[in-house]
PDB file of C-alpha atoms in Angstrom:
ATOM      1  CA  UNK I 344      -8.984  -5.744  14.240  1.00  0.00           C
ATOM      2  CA  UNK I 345      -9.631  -2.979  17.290  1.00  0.00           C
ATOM      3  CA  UNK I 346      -7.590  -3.321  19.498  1.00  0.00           C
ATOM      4  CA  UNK I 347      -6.468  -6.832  19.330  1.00  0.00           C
ATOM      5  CA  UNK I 348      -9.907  -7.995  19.107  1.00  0.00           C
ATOM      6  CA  UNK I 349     -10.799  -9.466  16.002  1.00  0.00           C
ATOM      7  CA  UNK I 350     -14.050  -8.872  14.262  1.00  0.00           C
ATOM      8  CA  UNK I 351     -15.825 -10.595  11.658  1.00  0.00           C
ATOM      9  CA  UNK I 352     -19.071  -8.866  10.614  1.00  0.00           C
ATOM     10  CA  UNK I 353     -21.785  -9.213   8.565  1.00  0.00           C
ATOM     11  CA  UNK I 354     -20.917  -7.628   5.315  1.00  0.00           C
ATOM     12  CA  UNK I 355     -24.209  -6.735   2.845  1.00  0.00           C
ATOM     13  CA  UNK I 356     -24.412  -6.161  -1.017  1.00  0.00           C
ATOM     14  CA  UNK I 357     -20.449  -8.011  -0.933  1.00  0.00           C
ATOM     15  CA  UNK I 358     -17.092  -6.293  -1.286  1.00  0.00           C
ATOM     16  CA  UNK I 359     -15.333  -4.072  -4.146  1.00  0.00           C
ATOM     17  CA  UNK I 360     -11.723  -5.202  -3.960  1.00  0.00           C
ATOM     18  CA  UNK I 361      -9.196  -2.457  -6.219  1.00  0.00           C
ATOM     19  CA  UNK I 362      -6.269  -2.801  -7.646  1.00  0.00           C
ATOM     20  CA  UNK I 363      -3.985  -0.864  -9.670  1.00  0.00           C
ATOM     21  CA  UNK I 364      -1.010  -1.373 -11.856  1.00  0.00           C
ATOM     22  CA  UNK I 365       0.811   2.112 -10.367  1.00  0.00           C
ATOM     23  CA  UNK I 366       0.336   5.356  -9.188  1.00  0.00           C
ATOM     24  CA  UNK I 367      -2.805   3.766  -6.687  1.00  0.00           C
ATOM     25  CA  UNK I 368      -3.115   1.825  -3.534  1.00  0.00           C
ATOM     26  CA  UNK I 369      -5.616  -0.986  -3.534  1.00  0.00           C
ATOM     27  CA  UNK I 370      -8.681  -0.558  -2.168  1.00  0.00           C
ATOM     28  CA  UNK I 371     -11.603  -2.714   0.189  1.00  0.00           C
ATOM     29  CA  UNK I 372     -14.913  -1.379   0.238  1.00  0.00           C
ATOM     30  CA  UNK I 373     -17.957  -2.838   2.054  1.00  0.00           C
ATOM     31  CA  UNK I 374     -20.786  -2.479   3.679  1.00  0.00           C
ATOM     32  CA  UNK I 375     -21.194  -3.860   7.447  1.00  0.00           C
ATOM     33  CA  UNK I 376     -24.182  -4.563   9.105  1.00  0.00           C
ATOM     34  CA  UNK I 377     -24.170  -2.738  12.904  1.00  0.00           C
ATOM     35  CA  UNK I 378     -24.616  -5.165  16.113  1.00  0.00           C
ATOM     36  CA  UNK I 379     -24.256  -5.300  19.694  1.00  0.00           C
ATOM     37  CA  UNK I 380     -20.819  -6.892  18.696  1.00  0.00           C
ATOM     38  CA  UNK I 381     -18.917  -5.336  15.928  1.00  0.00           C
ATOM     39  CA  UNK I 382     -16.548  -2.039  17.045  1.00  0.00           C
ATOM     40  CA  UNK I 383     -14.133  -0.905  14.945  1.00  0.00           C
ATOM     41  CA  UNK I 384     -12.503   2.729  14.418  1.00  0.00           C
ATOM     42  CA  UNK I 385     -10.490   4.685  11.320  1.00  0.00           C
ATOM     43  CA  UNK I 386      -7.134   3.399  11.605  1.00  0.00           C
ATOM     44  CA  UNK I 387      -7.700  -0.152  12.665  1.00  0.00           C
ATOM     45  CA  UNK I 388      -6.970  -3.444  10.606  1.00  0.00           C
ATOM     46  CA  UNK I 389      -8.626  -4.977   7.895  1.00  0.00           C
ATOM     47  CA  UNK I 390      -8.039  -8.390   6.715  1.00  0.00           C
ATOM     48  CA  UNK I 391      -9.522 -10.123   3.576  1.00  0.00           C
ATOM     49  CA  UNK I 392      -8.780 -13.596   2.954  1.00  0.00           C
ATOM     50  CA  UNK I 393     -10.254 -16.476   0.353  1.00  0.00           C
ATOM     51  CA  UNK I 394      -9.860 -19.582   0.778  1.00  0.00           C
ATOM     52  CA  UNK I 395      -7.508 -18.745   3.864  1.00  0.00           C
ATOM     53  CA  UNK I 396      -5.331 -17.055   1.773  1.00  0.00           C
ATOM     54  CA  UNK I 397      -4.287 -13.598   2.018  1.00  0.00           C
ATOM     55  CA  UNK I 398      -6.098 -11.213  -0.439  1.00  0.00           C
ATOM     56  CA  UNK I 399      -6.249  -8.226   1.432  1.00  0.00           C
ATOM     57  CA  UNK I 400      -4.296  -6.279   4.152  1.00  0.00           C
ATOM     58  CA  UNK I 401      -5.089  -2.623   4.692  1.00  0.00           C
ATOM     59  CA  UNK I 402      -6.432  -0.066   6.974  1.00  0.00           C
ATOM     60  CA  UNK I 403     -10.088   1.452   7.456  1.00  0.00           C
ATOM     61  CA  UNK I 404      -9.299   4.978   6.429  1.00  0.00           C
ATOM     62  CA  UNK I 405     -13.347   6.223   6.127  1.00  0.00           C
ATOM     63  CA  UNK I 406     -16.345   4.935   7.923  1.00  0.00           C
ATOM     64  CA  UNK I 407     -19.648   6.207   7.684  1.00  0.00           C
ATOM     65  CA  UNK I 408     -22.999   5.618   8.944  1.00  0.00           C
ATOM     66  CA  UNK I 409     -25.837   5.077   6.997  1.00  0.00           C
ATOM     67  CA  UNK I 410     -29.433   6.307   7.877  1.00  0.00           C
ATOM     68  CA  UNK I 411     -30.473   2.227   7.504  1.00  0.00           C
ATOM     69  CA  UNK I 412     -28.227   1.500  10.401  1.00  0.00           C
ATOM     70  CA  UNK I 413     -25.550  -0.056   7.440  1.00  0.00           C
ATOM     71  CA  UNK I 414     -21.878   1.329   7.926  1.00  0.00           C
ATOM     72  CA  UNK I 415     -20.088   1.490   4.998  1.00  0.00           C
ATOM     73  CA  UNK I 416     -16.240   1.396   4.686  1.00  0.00           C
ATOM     74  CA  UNK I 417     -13.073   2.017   2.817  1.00  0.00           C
ATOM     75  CA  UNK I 418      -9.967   0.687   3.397  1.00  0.00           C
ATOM     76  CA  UNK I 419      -6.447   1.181   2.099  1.00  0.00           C
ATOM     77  CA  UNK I 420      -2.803  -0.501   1.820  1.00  0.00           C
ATOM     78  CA  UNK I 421       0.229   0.709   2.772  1.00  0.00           C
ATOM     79  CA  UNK I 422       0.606   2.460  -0.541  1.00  0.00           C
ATOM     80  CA  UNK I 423      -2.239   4.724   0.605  1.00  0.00           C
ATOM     81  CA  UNK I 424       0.461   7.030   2.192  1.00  0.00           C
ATOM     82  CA  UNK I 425       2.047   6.824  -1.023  1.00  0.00           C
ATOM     83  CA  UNK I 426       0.162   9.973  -1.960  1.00  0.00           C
ATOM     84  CA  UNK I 427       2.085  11.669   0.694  1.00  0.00           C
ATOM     85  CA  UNK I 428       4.087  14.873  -0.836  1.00  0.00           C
ATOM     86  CA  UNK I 429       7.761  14.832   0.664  1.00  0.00           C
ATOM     87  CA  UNK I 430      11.048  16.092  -0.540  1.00  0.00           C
ATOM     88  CA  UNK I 431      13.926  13.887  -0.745  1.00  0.00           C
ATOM     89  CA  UNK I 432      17.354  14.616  -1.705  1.00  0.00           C
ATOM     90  CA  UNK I 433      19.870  11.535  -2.030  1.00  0.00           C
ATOM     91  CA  UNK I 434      22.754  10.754  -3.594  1.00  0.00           C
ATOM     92  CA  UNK I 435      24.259   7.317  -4.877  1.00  0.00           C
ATOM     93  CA  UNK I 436      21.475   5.177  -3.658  1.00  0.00           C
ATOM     94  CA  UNK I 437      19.877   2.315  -5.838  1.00  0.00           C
ATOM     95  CA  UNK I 438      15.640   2.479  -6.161  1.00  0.00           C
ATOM     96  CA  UNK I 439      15.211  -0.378  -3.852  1.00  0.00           C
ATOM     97  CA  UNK I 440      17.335   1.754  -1.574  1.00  0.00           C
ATOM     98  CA  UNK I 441      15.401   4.120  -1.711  1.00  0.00           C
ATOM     99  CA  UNK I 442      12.441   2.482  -1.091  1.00  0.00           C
ATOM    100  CA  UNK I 443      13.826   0.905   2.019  1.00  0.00           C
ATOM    101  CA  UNK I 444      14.475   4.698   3.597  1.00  0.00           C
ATOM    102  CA  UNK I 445      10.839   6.296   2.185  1.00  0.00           C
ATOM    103  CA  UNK I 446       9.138   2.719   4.160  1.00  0.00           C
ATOM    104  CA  UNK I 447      11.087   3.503   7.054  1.00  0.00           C
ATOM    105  CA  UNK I 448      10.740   7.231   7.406  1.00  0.00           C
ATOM    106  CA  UNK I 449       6.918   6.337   6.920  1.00  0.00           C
ATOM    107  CA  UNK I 450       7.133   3.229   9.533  1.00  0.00           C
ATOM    108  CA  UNK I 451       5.937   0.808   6.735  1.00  0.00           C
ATOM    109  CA  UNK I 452       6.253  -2.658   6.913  1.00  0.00           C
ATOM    110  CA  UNK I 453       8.268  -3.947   4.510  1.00  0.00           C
ATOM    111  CA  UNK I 454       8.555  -7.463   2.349  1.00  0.00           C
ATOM    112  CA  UNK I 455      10.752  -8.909  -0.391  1.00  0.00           C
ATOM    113  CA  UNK I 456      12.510  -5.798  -1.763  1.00  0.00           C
ATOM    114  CA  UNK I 457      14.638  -7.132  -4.721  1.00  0.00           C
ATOM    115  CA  UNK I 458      17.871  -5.137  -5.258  1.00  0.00           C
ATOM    116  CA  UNK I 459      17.712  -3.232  -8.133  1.00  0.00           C
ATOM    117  CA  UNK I 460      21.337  -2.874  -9.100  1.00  0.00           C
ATOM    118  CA  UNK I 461      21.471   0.738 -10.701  1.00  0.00           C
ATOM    119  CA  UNK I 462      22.953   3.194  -8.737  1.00  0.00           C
ATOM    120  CA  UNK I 463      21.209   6.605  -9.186  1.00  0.00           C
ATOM    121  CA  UNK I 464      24.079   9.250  -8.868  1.00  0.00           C
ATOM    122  CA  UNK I 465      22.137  11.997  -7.610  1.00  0.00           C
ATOM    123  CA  UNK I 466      18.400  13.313  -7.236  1.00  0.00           C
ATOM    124  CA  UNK I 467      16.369  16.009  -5.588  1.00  0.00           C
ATOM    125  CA  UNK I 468      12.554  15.397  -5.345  1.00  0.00           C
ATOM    126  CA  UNK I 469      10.760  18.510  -4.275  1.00  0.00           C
ATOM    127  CA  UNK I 470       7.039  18.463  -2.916  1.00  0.00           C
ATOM    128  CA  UNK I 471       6.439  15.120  -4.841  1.00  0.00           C
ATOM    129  CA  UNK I 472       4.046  12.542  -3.918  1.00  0.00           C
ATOM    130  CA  UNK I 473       6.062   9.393  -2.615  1.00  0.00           C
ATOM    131  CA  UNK I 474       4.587   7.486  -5.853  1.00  0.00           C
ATOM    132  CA  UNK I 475       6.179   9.892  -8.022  1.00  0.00           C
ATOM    133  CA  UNK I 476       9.524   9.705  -6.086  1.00  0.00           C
ATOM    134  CA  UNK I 477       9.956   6.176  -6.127  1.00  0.00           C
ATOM    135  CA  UNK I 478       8.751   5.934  -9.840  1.00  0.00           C
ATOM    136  CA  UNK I 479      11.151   8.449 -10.633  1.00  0.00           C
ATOM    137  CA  UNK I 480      13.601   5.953  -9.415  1.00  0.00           C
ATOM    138  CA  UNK I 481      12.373   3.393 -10.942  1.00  0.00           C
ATOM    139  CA  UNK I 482      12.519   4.621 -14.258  1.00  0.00           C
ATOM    140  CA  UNK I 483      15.216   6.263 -14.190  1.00  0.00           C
ATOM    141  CA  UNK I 484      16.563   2.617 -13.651  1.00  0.00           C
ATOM    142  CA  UNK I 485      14.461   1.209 -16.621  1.00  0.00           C
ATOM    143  CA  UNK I 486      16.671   3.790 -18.557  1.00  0.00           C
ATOM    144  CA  UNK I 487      19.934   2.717 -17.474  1.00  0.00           C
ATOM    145  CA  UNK I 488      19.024  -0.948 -17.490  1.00  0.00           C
ATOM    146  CA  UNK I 489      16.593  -2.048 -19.590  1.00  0.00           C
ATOM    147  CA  UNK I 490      14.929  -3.668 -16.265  1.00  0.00           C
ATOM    148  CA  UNK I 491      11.899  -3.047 -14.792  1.00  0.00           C
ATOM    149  CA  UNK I 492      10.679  -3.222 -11.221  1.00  0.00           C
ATOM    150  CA  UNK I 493       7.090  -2.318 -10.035  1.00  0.00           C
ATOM    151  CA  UNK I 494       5.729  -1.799  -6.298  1.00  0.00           C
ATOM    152  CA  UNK I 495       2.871  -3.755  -4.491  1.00  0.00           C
ATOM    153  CA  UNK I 496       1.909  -4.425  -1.335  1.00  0.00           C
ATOM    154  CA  UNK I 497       2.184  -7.958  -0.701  1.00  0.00           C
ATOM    155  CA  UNK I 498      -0.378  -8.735   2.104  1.00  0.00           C
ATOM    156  CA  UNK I 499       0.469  -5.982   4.770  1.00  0.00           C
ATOM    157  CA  UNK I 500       4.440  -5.938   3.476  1.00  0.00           C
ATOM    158  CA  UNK I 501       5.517  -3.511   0.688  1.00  0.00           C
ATOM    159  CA  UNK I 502       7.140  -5.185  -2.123  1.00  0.00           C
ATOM    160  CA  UNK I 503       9.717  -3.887  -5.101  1.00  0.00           C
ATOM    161  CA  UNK I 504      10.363  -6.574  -8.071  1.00  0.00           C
ATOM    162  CA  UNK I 505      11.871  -7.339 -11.237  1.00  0.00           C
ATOM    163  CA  UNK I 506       8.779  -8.009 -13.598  1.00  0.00           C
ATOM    164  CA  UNK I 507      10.373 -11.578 -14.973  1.00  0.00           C
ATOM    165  CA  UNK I 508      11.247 -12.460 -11.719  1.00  0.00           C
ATOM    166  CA  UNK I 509       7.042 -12.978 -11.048  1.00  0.00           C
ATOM    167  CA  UNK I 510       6.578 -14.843 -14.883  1.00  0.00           C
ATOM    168  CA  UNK I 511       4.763 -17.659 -14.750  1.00  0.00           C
TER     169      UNK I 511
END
């Protein structure tokens, strides 16, 4: 999407769709064929679906140009700025609190955050990347609990939830 125009191009040699259990954001790679048509920029929208159901929701975040006329791209989730370095400080504030505040400061959309219950009394997080923060958090309620909660982003909306509350 560029500028609310939606694109849907010609993708060669398919698509590498990543995933990772923590610590990454997922990943689209492909390869687009370049037309009179197709315009699209770093920072713009990228939507996967199969089926019509929501696979992927990211942003381009490289783009490059390949001497066959081929462009080939890479794009990210939310949890891409995840590898941010920040320094929080907080005090009584539950993981999925904290969560909450680190999406917001960032301007993240967010999704079903479930609360995690354990209130963490205090913490200081210096020059950490935001995945270390929140997994900080997250075991430090795994600790205290015996509970525990992992991140994802759920098609464009970051999500926090209790493990047996996704069984099958």
């Amino acid at each position: 999407v560029h500028n609310n125009e939606m694109f849907v191009p010609i993708v060669q040699d398919g698509i590498a769709w990543k995933t990772y259990r923590k610590g990454s954001p997922s990943s689209l790679e492909f390869t687009v064929v370049k037309d009179n048509v197709i315009n699209f920029q770093e920072g713009d929208t990228v939507i996967f679906k199969h089926n019509d159901v929501g696979v992927f929701y990211g942003y381009v975040f490289t783009k490059s140009r390949r001497k066959d006329g081929l462009i080939s791209v890479t794009a990210y989730d939310q949890l891409r700025y995840f590898k941010n370095k920040d320094t929080y400080i907080y005090t009584n504030k539950r993981a999925d609190e904290l969560y909450k505040m680190i999406a917001e400061d960032y301007m993240l959309n967010t999704g079903d955050i479930d609360n995690t219950g354990y209130v963490i009394p205090k913490k200081i997080e210096d020059n950490q990347t935001l995945f270390d923060i929140i997994q900080n958090a997250l075991d430090e309620t795994l600790d205290n609990t015996g509970k525990m909660y992992f991140i994802y982003d759920d098609f464009g909306r970051l999500a926090l939830r209790d493990v047996n509350s996704l069984k099958l």
